mmCIF file with all atom_site columns, C-alpha atoms and ligand atoms in Angstrom:
data_model
loop_
_atom_site.group_PDB
_atom_site.id
_atom_site.type_symbol
_atom_site.label_atom_id
_atom_site.label_alt_id
_atom_site.label_comp_id
_atom_site.label_asym_id
_atom_site.label_entity_id
_atom_site.label_seq_id
_atom_site.pdbx_PDB_ins_code
_atom_site.Cartn_x
_atom_site.Cartn_y
_atom_site.Cartn_z
_atom_site.occupancy
_atom_site.B_iso_or_equiv
_atom_site.pdbx_formal_charge
_atom_site.auth_seq_id
_atom_site.auth_comp_id
_atom_site.auth_asym_id
_atom_site.auth_atom_id
_atom_site.pdbx_PDB_model_num
ATOM   1   C  CA  . MET A 1 1   ? 147.298 57.324 207.035 1.00 0.00 ? 1   MET A CA  1
ATOM   2   C  CA  . ARG A 1 2   ? 146.145 60.029 209.398 1.00 0.00 ? 2   ARG A CA  1
ATOM   3   C  CA  . LEU A 1 3   ? 148.095 60.904 212.534 1.00 0.00 ? 3   LEU A CA  1
ATOM   4   C  CA  . LEU A 1 4   ? 147.354 63.034 215.574 1.00 0.00 ? 4   LEU A CA  1
ATOM   5   C  CA  . LEU A 1 5   ? 150.331 64.980 216.891 1.00 0.00 ? 5   LEU A CA  1
ATOM   6   C  CA  . VAL A 1 6   ? 149.911 66.160 220.495 1.00 0.00 ? 6   VAL A CA  1
ATOM   7   C  CA  . GLU A 1 7   ? 152.790 68.526 221.305 1.00 0.00 ? 7   GLU A CA  1
ATOM   8   C  CA  . ASP A 1 8   ? 152.832 71.905 223.060 1.00 0.00 ? 8   ASP A CA  1
ATOM   9   C  CA  . ASP A 1 9   ? 156.418 72.829 222.161 1.00 0.00 ? 9   ASP A CA  1
ATOM   10  C  CA  . GLN A 1 10  ? 156.242 75.027 219.061 1.00 0.00 ? 10  GLN A CA  1
ATOM   11  C  CA  . MET A 1 11  ? 159.662 74.166 217.659 1.00 0.00 ? 11  MET A CA  1
ATOM   12  C  CA  . ILE A 1 12  ? 159.382 70.420 218.172 1.00 0.00 ? 12  ILE A CA  1
ATOM   13  C  CA  . GLY A 1 13  ? 155.810 70.453 216.875 1.00 0.00 ? 13  GLY A CA  1
ATOM   14  C  CA  . GLU A 1 14  ? 156.768 72.267 213.681 1.00 0.00 ? 14  GLU A CA  1
ATOM   15  C  CA  . ALA A 1 15  ? 159.734 69.981 213.012 1.00 0.00 ? 15  ALA A CA  1
ATOM   16  C  CA  . VAL A 1 16  ? 157.702 66.813 213.565 1.00 0.00 ? 16  VAL A CA  1
ATOM   17  C  CA  . LEU A 1 17  ? 154.770 68.118 211.526 1.00 0.00 ? 17  LEU A CA  1
ATOM   18  C  CA  . ASP A 1 18  ? 157.075 68.938 208.600 1.00 0.00 ? 18  ASP A CA  1
ATOM   19  C  CA  . ILE A 1 19  ? 158.796 65.576 208.554 1.00 0.00 ? 19  ILE A CA  1
ATOM   20  C  CA  . LEU A 1 20  ? 155.576 63.592 208.917 1.00 0.00 ? 20  LEU A CA  1
ATOM   21  C  CA  . ARG A 1 21  ? 153.957 65.512 206.065 1.00 0.00 ? 21  ARG A CA  1
ATOM   22  C  CA  . ALA A 1 22  ? 157.061 65.005 203.951 1.00 0.00 ? 22  ALA A CA  1
ATOM   23  C  CA  . GLU A 1 23  ? 156.525 61.269 204.540 1.00 0.00 ? 23  GLU A CA  1
ATOM   24  C  CA  . HIS A 1 24  ? 152.984 61.528 203.117 1.00 0.00 ? 24  HIS A CA  1
ATOM   25  C  CA  . TYR A 1 25  ? 151.023 61.281 206.342 1.00 0.00 ? 25  TYR A CA  1
ATOM   26  C  CA  . ALA A 1 26  ? 147.971 63.472 206.922 1.00 0.00 ? 26  ALA A CA  1
ATOM   27  C  CA  . VAL A 1 27  ? 148.620 65.129 210.288 1.00 0.00 ? 27  VAL A CA  1
ATOM   28  C  CA  . ASP A 1 28  ? 146.510 67.125 212.729 1.00 0.00 ? 28  ASP A CA  1
ATOM   29  C  CA  . TRP A 1 29  ? 148.509 69.006 215.355 1.00 0.00 ? 29  TRP A CA  1
ATOM   30  C  CA  . VAL A 1 30  ? 147.039 69.965 218.723 1.00 0.00 ? 30  VAL A CA  1
ATOM   31  C  CA  . ARG A 1 31  ? 148.951 71.873 221.396 1.00 0.00 ? 31  ARG A CA  1
ATOM   32  C  CA  . ASP A 1 32  ? 147.105 71.108 224.627 1.00 0.00 ? 32  ASP A CA  1
ATOM   33  C  CA  . GLY A 1 33  ? 145.366 68.276 226.407 1.00 0.00 ? 33  GLY A CA  1
ATOM   34  C  CA  . ARG A 1 34  ? 141.805 69.507 225.924 1.00 0.00 ? 34  ARG A CA  1
ATOM   35  C  CA  . ALA A 1 35  ? 142.278 69.954 222.189 1.00 0.00 ? 35  ALA A CA  1
ATOM   36  C  CA  . ALA A 1 36  ? 143.692 66.424 222.037 1.00 0.00 ? 36  ALA A CA  1
ATOM   37  C  CA  . GLU A 1 37  ? 140.578 65.055 223.745 1.00 0.00 ? 37  GLU A CA  1
ATOM   38  C  CA  . ALA A 1 38  ? 138.327 66.958 221.358 1.00 0.00 ? 38  ALA A CA  1
ATOM   39  C  CA  . ALA A 1 39  ? 140.242 65.663 218.325 1.00 0.00 ? 39  ALA A CA  1
ATOM   40  C  CA  . LEU A 1 40  ? 140.110 62.069 219.583 1.00 0.00 ? 40  LEU A CA  1
ATOM   41  C  CA  . SER A 1 41  ? 136.368 62.301 220.136 1.00 0.00 ? 41  SER A CA  1
ATOM   42  C  CA  . THR A 1 42  ? 135.595 63.543 216.632 1.00 0.00 ? 42  THR A CA  1
ATOM   43  C  CA  . GLU A 1 43  ? 138.231 61.981 214.342 1.00 0.00 ? 43  GLU A CA  1
ATOM   44  C  CA  . THR A 1 44  ? 139.629 58.522 213.754 1.00 0.00 ? 44  THR A CA  1
ATOM   45  C  CA  . TYR A 1 45  ? 143.402 58.303 213.616 1.00 0.00 ? 45  TYR A CA  1
ATOM   46  C  CA  . ASP A 1 46  ? 145.793 55.573 212.544 1.00 0.00 ? 46  ASP A CA  1
ATOM   47  C  CA  . LEU A 1 47  ? 148.340 56.627 215.173 1.00 0.00 ? 47  LEU A CA  1
ATOM   48  C  CA  . MET A 1 48  ? 148.786 59.184 217.945 1.00 0.00 ? 48  MET A CA  1
ATOM   49  C  CA  . LEU A 1 49  ? 152.093 60.820 218.843 1.00 0.00 ? 49  LEU A CA  1
ATOM   50  C  CA  . LEU A 1 50  ? 151.672 61.928 222.430 1.00 0.00 ? 50  LEU A CA  1
ATOM   51  C  CA  . ASP A 1 51  ? 153.692 64.330 224.552 1.00 0.00 ? 51  ASP A CA  1
ATOM   52  C  CA  . LEU A 1 52  ? 153.018 63.925 228.282 1.00 0.00 ? 52  LEU A CA  1
ATOM   53  C  CA  . GLY A 1 53  ? 153.663 67.356 229.815 1.00 0.00 ? 53  GLY A CA  1
ATOM   54  C  CA  . LEU A 1 54  ? 150.800 69.363 228.323 1.00 0.00 ? 54  LEU A CA  1
ATOM   55  C  CA  . PRO A 1 55  ? 148.708 72.363 229.316 1.00 0.00 ? 55  PRO A CA  1
ATOM   56  C  CA  . GLY A 1 56  ? 145.059 71.568 230.034 1.00 0.00 ? 56  GLY A CA  1
ATOM   57  C  CA  . LYS A 1 57  ? 145.402 67.866 230.689 1.00 0.00 ? 57  LYS A CA  1
ATOM   58  C  CA  . ASP A 1 58  ? 148.311 65.525 231.223 1.00 0.00 ? 58  ASP A CA  1
ATOM   59  C  CA  . GLY A 1 59  ? 149.154 63.148 228.405 1.00 0.00 ? 59  GLY A CA  1
ATOM   60  C  CA  . LEU A 1 60  ? 148.975 60.113 230.709 1.00 0.00 ? 60  LEU A CA  1
ATOM   61  C  CA  . ASP A 1 61  ? 145.382 60.947 231.662 1.00 0.00 ? 61  ASP A CA  1
ATOM   62  C  CA  . ILE A 1 62  ? 144.465 61.370 228.001 1.00 0.00 ? 62  ILE A CA  1
ATOM   63  C  CA  . LEU A 1 63  ? 145.981 57.988 227.231 1.00 0.00 ? 63  LEU A CA  1
ATOM   64  C  CA  . ARG A 1 64  ? 144.298 56.175 230.136 1.00 0.00 ? 64  ARG A CA  1
ATOM   65  C  CA  . GLN A 1 65  ? 140.879 57.531 229.174 1.00 0.00 ? 65  GLN A CA  1
ATOM   66  C  CA  . PHE A 1 66  ? 141.458 56.683 225.520 1.00 0.00 ? 66  PHE A CA  1
ATOM   67  C  CA  . ARG A 1 67  ? 142.280 53.065 226.381 1.00 0.00 ? 67  ARG A CA  1
ATOM   68  C  CA  . ALA A 1 68  ? 139.427 52.869 228.904 1.00 0.00 ? 68  ALA A CA  1
ATOM   69  C  CA  . ALA A 1 69  ? 137.128 53.735 225.972 1.00 0.00 ? 69  ALA A CA  1
ATOM   70  C  CA  . ARG A 1 70  ? 138.562 50.631 224.246 1.00 0.00 ? 70  ARG A CA  1
ATOM   71  C  CA  . LYS A 1 71  ? 140.316 52.579 221.481 1.00 0.00 ? 71  LYS A CA  1
ATOM   72  C  CA  . ASN A 1 72  ? 143.130 50.476 220.023 1.00 0.00 ? 72  ASN A CA  1
ATOM   73  C  CA  . THR A 1 73  ? 144.878 53.120 217.904 1.00 0.00 ? 73  THR A CA  1
ATOM   74  C  CA  . PRO A 1 74  ? 148.682 52.794 218.259 1.00 0.00 ? 74  PRO A CA  1
ATOM   75  C  CA  . VAL A 1 75  ? 150.124 55.411 220.628 1.00 0.00 ? 75  VAL A CA  1
ATOM   76  C  CA  . LEU A 1 76  ? 153.757 56.521 220.648 1.00 0.00 ? 76  LEU A CA  1
ATOM   77  C  CA  . ILE A 1 77  ? 154.708 58.611 223.679 1.00 0.00 ? 77  ILE A CA  1
ATOM   78  C  CA  . ALA A 1 78  ? 157.408 61.192 222.955 1.00 0.00 ? 78  ALA A CA  1
ATOM   79  C  CA  . THR A 1 79  ? 158.411 62.952 226.147 1.00 0.00 ? 79  THR A CA  1
ATOM   80  C  CA  . ALA A 1 80  ? 161.186 64.384 228.290 1.00 0.00 ? 80  ALA A CA  1
ATOM   81  C  CA  . ARG A 1 81  ? 160.043 62.265 231.275 1.00 0.00 ? 81  ARG A CA  1
ATOM   82  C  CA  . ASP A 1 82  ? 162.989 59.944 231.306 1.00 0.00 ? 82  ASP A CA  1
ATOM   83  C  CA  . SER A 1 83  ? 163.001 57.931 234.541 1.00 0.00 ? 83  SER A CA  1
ATOM   84  C  CA  . ILE A 1 84  ? 162.486 54.188 234.389 1.00 0.00 ? 84  ILE A CA  1
ATOM   85  C  CA  . GLU A 1 85  ? 159.362 54.556 236.553 1.00 0.00 ? 85  GLU A CA  1
ATOM   86  C  CA  . GLN A 1 86  ? 157.865 57.093 234.152 1.00 0.00 ? 86  GLN A CA  1
ATOM   87  C  CA  . ARG A 1 87  ? 158.582 54.890 231.158 1.00 0.00 ? 87  ARG A CA  1
ATOM   88  C  CA  . ILE A 1 88  ? 156.964 51.902 232.833 1.00 0.00 ? 88  ILE A CA  1
ATOM   89  C  CA  . GLN A 1 89  ? 153.990 54.052 233.786 1.00 0.00 ? 89  GLN A CA  1
ATOM   90  C  CA  . GLY A 1 90  ? 153.574 55.258 230.193 1.00 0.00 ? 90  GLY A CA  1
ATOM   91  C  CA  . LEU A 1 91  ? 153.701 51.791 228.685 1.00 0.00 ? 91  LEU A CA  1
ATOM   92  C  CA  . ASP A 1 92  ? 151.391 50.377 231.365 1.00 0.00 ? 92  ASP A CA  1
ATOM   93  C  CA  . ALA A 1 93  ? 148.917 53.196 230.672 1.00 0.00 ? 93  ALA A CA  1
ATOM   94  C  CA  . GLY A 1 94  ? 148.567 51.767 227.174 1.00 0.00 ? 94  GLY A CA  1
ATOM   95  C  CA  . ALA A 1 95  ? 151.339 53.264 225.043 1.00 0.00 ? 95  ALA A CA  1
ATOM   96  C  CA  . ASP A 1 96  ? 152.792 50.990 222.363 1.00 0.00 ? 96  ASP A CA  1
ATOM   97  C  CA  . ASP A 1 97  ? 156.172 52.678 222.375 1.00 0.00 ? 97  ASP A CA  1
ATOM   98  C  CA  . TYR A 1 98  ? 158.075 55.312 224.375 1.00 0.00 ? 98  TYR A CA  1
ATOM   99  C  CA  . LEU A 1 99  ? 160.582 57.737 222.915 1.00 0.00 ? 99  LEU A CA  1
ATOM   100 C  CA  . LEU A 1 100 ? 162.711 60.149 224.953 1.00 0.00 ? 100 LEU A CA  1
ATOM   101 C  CA  . LYS A 1 101 ? 163.328 63.776 224.044 1.00 0.00 ? 101 LYS A CA  1
ATOM   102 C  CA  . PRO A 1 102 ? 165.515 64.903 222.473 1.00 0.00 ? 102 PRO A CA  1
ATOM   103 C  CA  . TYR A 1 103 ? 165.007 62.274 219.820 1.00 0.00 ? 103 TYR A CA  1
ATOM   104 C  CA  . ASP A 1 104 ? 166.228 61.840 216.280 1.00 0.00 ? 104 ASP A CA  1
ATOM   105 C  CA  . LEU A 1 105 ? 163.542 62.516 213.674 1.00 0.00 ? 105 LEU A CA  1
ATOM   106 C  CA  . GLY A 1 106 ? 164.697 59.550 211.599 1.00 0.00 ? 106 GLY A CA  1
ATOM   107 C  CA  . GLU A 1 107 ? 164.196 57.250 214.583 1.00 0.00 ? 107 GLU A CA  1
ATOM   108 C  CA  . LEU A 1 108 ? 160.777 58.765 215.237 1.00 0.00 ? 108 LEU A CA  1
ATOM   109 C  CA  . LEU A 1 109 ? 159.740 57.998 211.647 1.00 0.00 ? 109 LEU A CA  1
ATOM   110 C  CA  . ALA A 1 110 ? 161.049 54.434 211.867 1.00 0.00 ? 110 ALA A CA  1
ATOM   111 C  CA  . ARG A 1 111 ? 159.064 53.854 215.065 1.00 0.00 ? 111 ARG A CA  1
ATOM   112 C  CA  . VAL A 1 112 ? 155.930 55.307 213.447 1.00 0.00 ? 112 VAL A CA  1
ATOM   113 C  CA  . ARG A 1 113 ? 156.365 52.979 210.476 1.00 0.00 ? 113 ARG A CA  1
ATOM   114 C  CA  . ALA A 1 114 ? 156.907 49.993 212.757 1.00 0.00 ? 114 ALA A CA  1
ATOM   115 C  CA  . LEU A 1 115 ? 153.736 50.719 214.750 1.00 0.00 ? 115 LEU A CA  1
ATOM   116 C  CA  . LEU A 1 116 ? 151.639 51.245 211.618 1.00 0.00 ? 116 LEU A CA  1
ATOM   117 C  CA  . ARG A 1 117 ? 153.022 48.040 210.119 1.00 0.00 ? 117 ARG A CA  1
ATOM   118 C  CA  . ARG A 1 118 ? 152.166 46.070 213.227 1.00 0.00 ? 118 ARG A CA  1
ATOM   119 C  CA  . ALA A 1 119 ? 148.688 47.627 213.414 1.00 0.00 ? 119 ALA A CA  1
ATOM   120 C  CA  . CYS A 1 120 ? 147.820 46.183 210.013 1.00 0.00 ? 120 CYS A CA  1
ATOM   121 C  CA  . GLY A 1 121 ? 149.487 42.835 210.752 1.00 0.00 ? 121 GLY A CA  1
ATOM   122 C  CA  . ARG A 1 122 ? 152.445 43.165 208.402 1.00 0.00 ? 122 ARG A CA  1
ATOM   123 C  CA  . THR A 1 123 ? 155.959 42.152 209.232 1.00 0.00 ? 123 THR A CA  1
ATOM   124 C  CA  . GLU A 1 124 ? 157.851 43.153 206.076 1.00 0.00 ? 124 GLU A CA  1
ATOM   125 C  CA  . THR A 1 125 ? 158.581 46.656 204.854 1.00 0.00 ? 125 THR A CA  1
ATOM   126 C  CA  . VAL A 1 126 ? 158.631 45.473 201.232 1.00 0.00 ? 126 VAL A CA  1
ATOM   127 C  CA  . TYR A 1 127 ? 155.786 43.207 200.200 1.00 0.00 ? 127 TYR A CA  1
ATOM   128 C  CA  . GLU A 1 128 ? 153.915 42.042 197.138 1.00 0.00 ? 128 GLU A CA  1
ATOM   129 C  CA  . HIS A 1 129 ? 150.168 42.186 196.671 1.00 0.00 ? 129 HIS A CA  1
ATOM   130 C  CA  . MET A 1 130 ? 148.552 40.831 193.498 1.00 0.00 ? 130 MET A CA  1
ATOM   131 C  CA  . GLY A 1 131 ? 151.610 41.504 191.358 1.00 0.00 ? 131 GLY A CA  1
ATOM   132 C  CA  . VAL A 1 132 ? 152.315 44.957 192.771 1.00 0.00 ? 132 VAL A CA  1
ATOM   133 C  CA  . VAL A 1 133 ? 155.433 45.330 194.909 1.00 0.00 ? 133 VAL A CA  1
ATOM   134 C  CA  . ILE A 1 134 ? 155.132 47.953 197.633 1.00 0.00 ? 134 ILE A CA  1
ATOM   135 C  CA  . ASN A 1 135 ? 157.952 49.493 199.641 1.00 0.00 ? 135 ASN A CA  1
ATOM   136 C  CA  . SER A 1 136 ? 156.343 51.062 202.693 1.00 0.00 ? 136 SER A CA  1
ATOM   137 C  CA  . THR A 1 137 ? 159.568 52.791 203.751 1.00 0.00 ? 137 THR A CA  1
ATOM   138 C  CA  . THR A 1 138 ? 160.320 54.602 200.498 1.00 0.00 ? 138 THR A CA  1
ATOM   139 C  CA  . HIS A 1 139 ? 156.675 54.774 199.334 1.00 0.00 ? 139 HIS A CA  1
ATOM   140 C  CA  . GLU A 1 140 ? 157.563 53.259 195.992 1.00 0.00 ? 140 GLU A CA  1
ATOM   141 C  CA  . ALA A 1 141 ? 155.641 50.735 193.971 1.00 0.00 ? 141 ALA A CA  1
ATOM   142 C  CA  . SER A 1 142 ? 156.608 48.569 191.036 1.00 0.00 ? 142 SER A CA  1
ATOM   143 C  CA  . VAL A 1 143 ? 154.697 46.394 188.609 1.00 0.00 ? 143 VAL A CA  1
ATOM   144 C  CA  . GLU A 1 144 ? 156.481 43.535 186.850 1.00 0.00 ? 144 GLU A CA  1
ATOM   145 C  CA  . GLY A 1 145 ? 159.819 45.007 187.922 1.00 0.00 ? 145 GLY A CA  1
ATOM   146 C  CA  . GLN A 1 146 ? 159.003 48.440 186.516 1.00 0.00 ? 146 GLN A CA  1
ATOM   147 C  CA  . PRO A 1 147 ? 158.976 51.288 189.072 1.00 0.00 ? 147 PRO A CA  1
ATOM   148 C  CA  . VAL A 1 148 ? 155.773 53.318 189.174 1.00 0.00 ? 148 VAL A CA  1
ATOM   149 C  CA  . VAL A 1 149 ? 155.806 56.922 190.358 1.00 0.00 ? 149 VAL A CA  1
ATOM   150 C  CA  . LEU A 1 150 ? 152.893 57.726 192.645 1.00 0.00 ? 150 LEU A CA  1
ATOM   151 C  CA  . SER A 1 151 ? 151.839 61.161 193.869 1.00 0.00 ? 151 SER A CA  1
ATOM   152 C  CA  . TYR A 1 152 ? 151.827 61.418 197.626 1.00 0.00 ? 152 TYR A CA  1
ATOM   153 C  CA  . ARG A 1 153 ? 148.039 61.377 197.869 1.00 0.00 ? 153 ARG A CA  1
ATOM   154 C  CA  . GLU A 1 154 ? 147.853 58.411 195.494 1.00 0.00 ? 154 GLU A CA  1
ATOM   155 C  CA  . TRP A 1 155 ? 150.252 56.707 197.872 1.00 0.00 ? 155 TRP A CA  1
ATOM   156 C  CA  . ALA A 1 156 ? 148.064 57.644 200.853 1.00 0.00 ? 156 ALA A CA  1
ATOM   157 C  CA  . VAL A 1 157 ? 144.974 56.127 199.188 1.00 0.00 ? 157 VAL A CA  1
ATOM   158 C  CA  . LEU A 1 158 ? 146.836 52.957 198.209 1.00 0.00 ? 158 LEU A CA  1
ATOM   159 C  CA  . ASP A 1 159 ? 148.392 52.587 201.657 1.00 0.00 ? 159 ASP A CA  1
ATOM   160 C  CA  . SER A 1 160 ? 144.984 52.970 203.344 1.00 0.00 ? 160 SER A CA  1
ATOM   161 C  CA  . LEU A 1 161 ? 143.395 50.317 201.121 1.00 0.00 ? 161 LEU A CA  1
ATOM   162 C  CA  . LEU A 1 162 ? 146.340 47.922 201.446 1.00 0.00 ? 162 LEU A CA  1
ATOM   163 C  CA  . SER A 1 163 ? 146.301 48.171 205.224 1.00 0.00 ? 163 SER A CA  1
ATOM   164 C  CA  . ARG A 1 164 ? 142.951 46.369 205.220 1.00 0.00 ? 164 ARG A CA  1
ATOM   165 C  CA  . PRO A 1 165 ? 142.679 43.997 202.235 1.00 0.00 ? 165 PRO A CA  1
ATOM   166 C  CA  . GLY A 1 166 ? 139.140 42.776 201.704 1.00 0.00 ? 166 GLY A CA  1
ATOM   167 C  CA  . ALA A 1 167 ? 137.576 45.733 203.549 1.00 0.00 ? 167 ALA A CA  1
ATOM   168 C  CA  . VAL A 1 168 ? 135.519 48.244 201.582 1.00 0.00 ? 168 VAL A CA  1
ATOM   169 C  CA  . LEU A 1 169 ? 136.356 51.859 202.381 1.00 0.00 ? 169 LEU A CA  1
ATOM   170 C  CA  . SER A 1 170 ? 133.869 54.540 201.363 1.00 0.00 ? 170 SER A CA  1
ATOM   171 C  CA  . ARG A 1 171 ? 134.963 57.695 199.628 1.00 0.00 ? 171 ARG A CA  1
ATOM   172 C  CA  . GLN A 1 172 ? 134.376 59.584 202.867 1.00 0.00 ? 172 GLN A CA  1
ATOM   173 C  CA  . GLN A 1 173 ? 136.472 57.130 204.900 1.00 0.00 ? 173 GLN A CA  1
ATOM   174 C  CA  . LEU A 1 174 ? 139.312 57.513 202.423 1.00 0.00 ? 174 LEU A CA  1
ATOM   175 C  CA  . GLU A 1 175 ? 138.988 61.304 202.565 1.00 0.00 ? 175 GLU A CA  1
ATOM   176 C  CA  . THR A 1 176 ? 139.389 61.281 206.347 1.00 0.00 ? 176 THR A CA  1
ATOM   177 C  CA  . LYS A 1 177 ? 142.541 59.172 206.006 1.00 0.00 ? 177 LYS A CA  1
ATOM   178 C  CA  . ILE A 1 178 ? 144.266 61.358 203.434 1.00 0.00 ? 178 ILE A CA  1
ATOM   179 C  CA  . PHE A 1 179 ? 143.213 64.889 204.417 1.00 0.00 ? 179 PHE A CA  1
ATOM   180 C  CA  . GLY A 1 180 ? 144.002 66.563 207.749 1.00 0.00 ? 180 GLY A CA  1
ATOM   181 C  CA  . TRP A 1 181 ? 142.238 69.697 209.042 1.00 0.00 ? 181 TRP A CA  1
ATOM   182 C  CA  . ASP A 1 182 ? 144.631 71.996 207.221 1.00 0.00 ? 182 ASP A CA  1
ATOM   183 C  CA  . ASP A 1 183 ? 144.182 70.314 203.853 1.00 0.00 ? 183 ASP A CA  1
ATOM   184 C  CA  . GLY A 1 184 ? 141.400 71.541 201.629 1.00 0.00 ? 184 GLY A CA  1
ATOM   185 C  CA  . VAL A 1 185 ? 139.228 68.567 200.648 1.00 0.00 ? 185 VAL A CA  1
ATOM   186 C  CA  . VAL A 1 186 ? 138.481 68.589 196.939 1.00 0.00 ? 186 VAL A CA  1
ATOM   187 C  CA  . SER A 1 187 ? 135.100 66.972 196.303 1.00 0.00 ? 187 SER A CA  1
ATOM   188 C  CA  . ASN A 1 188 ? 136.061 64.351 193.710 1.00 0.00 ? 188 ASN A CA  1
ATOM   189 C  CA  . ALA A 1 189 ? 139.691 63.989 194.816 1.00 0.00 ? 189 ALA A CA  1
ATOM   190 C  CA  . VAL A 1 190 ? 139.398 60.348 195.857 1.00 0.00 ? 190 VAL A CA  1
ATOM   191 C  CA  . GLU A 1 191 ? 137.949 59.360 192.469 1.00 0.00 ? 191 GLU A CA  1
ATOM   192 C  CA  . VAL A 1 192 ? 140.824 61.161 190.741 1.00 0.00 ? 192 VAL A CA  1
ATOM   193 C  CA  . TYR A 1 193 ? 143.461 59.368 192.852 1.00 0.00 ? 193 TYR A CA  1
ATOM   194 C  CA  . ILE A 1 194 ? 141.777 55.982 192.348 1.00 0.00 ? 194 ILE A CA  1
ATOM   195 C  CA  . HIS A 1 195 ? 141.653 56.598 188.603 1.00 0.00 ? 195 HIS A CA  1
ATOM   196 C  CA  . GLY A 1 196 ? 145.365 57.472 188.631 1.00 0.00 ? 196 GLY A CA  1
ATOM   197 C  CA  . LEU A 1 197 ? 146.248 54.382 190.658 1.00 0.00 ? 197 LEU A CA  1
ATOM   198 C  CA  . ARG A 1 198 ? 144.276 52.035 188.408 1.00 0.00 ? 198 ARG A CA  1
ATOM   199 C  CA  . LYS A 1 199 ? 145.963 53.514 185.371 1.00 0.00 ? 199 LYS A CA  1
ATOM   200 C  CA  . LYS A 1 200 ? 149.434 53.079 186.884 1.00 0.00 ? 200 LYS A CA  1
ATOM   201 C  CA  . LEU A 1 201 ? 149.031 49.763 188.703 1.00 0.00 ? 201 LEU A CA  1
ATOM   202 C  CA  . GLY A 1 202 ? 146.461 47.940 186.584 1.00 0.00 ? 202 GLY A CA  1
ATOM   203 C  CA  . THR A 1 203 ? 142.721 47.715 187.114 1.00 0.00 ? 203 THR A CA  1
ATOM   204 C  CA  . HIS A 1 204 ? 142.776 44.422 189.049 1.00 0.00 ? 204 HIS A CA  1
ATOM   205 C  CA  . LEU A 1 205 ? 144.229 45.790 192.296 1.00 0.00 ? 205 LEU A CA  1
ATOM   206 C  CA  . ILE A 1 206 ? 141.659 48.393 193.348 1.00 0.00 ? 206 ILE A CA  1
ATOM   207 C  CA  . GLN A 1 207 ? 138.060 47.350 192.897 1.00 0.00 ? 207 GLN A CA  1
ATOM   208 C  CA  . ASN A 1 208 ? 135.068 49.643 192.843 1.00 0.00 ? 208 ASN A CA  1
ATOM   209 C  CA  . VAL A 1 209 ? 132.223 48.265 194.947 1.00 0.00 ? 209 VAL A CA  1
ATOM   210 C  CA  . ARG A 1 210 ? 129.271 50.031 193.416 1.00 0.00 ? 210 ARG A CA  1
ATOM   211 C  CA  . GLY A 1 211 ? 127.508 52.426 195.748 1.00 0.00 ? 211 GLY A CA  1
ATOM   212 C  CA  . VAL A 1 212 ? 129.751 51.491 198.690 1.00 0.00 ? 212 VAL A CA  1
ATOM   213 C  CA  . GLY A 1 213 ? 133.369 52.357 197.999 1.00 0.00 ? 213 GLY A CA  1
ATOM   214 C  CA  . TYR A 1 214 ? 136.692 50.807 197.108 1.00 0.00 ? 214 TYR A CA  1
ATOM   215 C  CA  . MET A 1 215 ? 138.707 47.801 198.151 1.00 0.00 ? 215 MET A CA  1
ATOM   216 C  CA  . VAL A 1 216 ? 141.869 45.862 197.510 1.00 0.00 ? 216 VAL A CA  1
ATOM   217 C  CA  . PRO A 1 217 ? 140.943 42.169 197.466 1.00 0.00 ? 217 PRO A CA  1
ATOM   218 C  CA  . ARG A 1 218 ? 142.711 39.708 199.718 1.00 0.00 ? 218 ARG A CA  1
ATOM   219 C  CA  . PRO A 1 219 ? 145.416 37.924 197.705 1.00 0.00 ? 219 PRO A CA  1
HETATM 220 CA CA1 . CA  B 2 .   ? 155.388 69.317 226.640 1.00 0.00 ? 301 CA  B CA1 1
#
């Protein structure tokens, strides 16, 4: 899953970036409103974490334009603007959730997980798909009761495919979901992760659609 972090405060930005990366998300961090607009026009994200008070362009304006362009990516506002009116304004502008600074990083992560879960239509944090049990909170998988250790990029590939069962994702689409700007993209990385996943989870779960990409079938 790839996230856009829009935050001009250096210390908060670094802390959030670190914890999101530790949780296996690919993250791009921008520090002003114009850079956020540019990122949103060129990349596709699974979620945006949006500060409101930003140099260049206010977060609320960014959000309104994003929704006016019919983009349905989940947006979590994280801001110091704490009045009831401001919270209502943020949610009515199209935010899915609103978190006040200073916030707890654990709560931020839980809200991110909840929004991502909802975006792919899941209600449970632990679920089973074709004999593989997935825990989306701990990023663990097990097959027939046996835990399977996945590397964090293997997890990212699996999570991306499982979020849309039945949809074929090309190698390039998977690359954009697992690598942020700061990550060097290795040319055959996706093939290597898919190979690793099939070896660990069985060959039935991830199918190769020749010439198109990869998919996890609907159960
Ligand atoms: Ca700010």
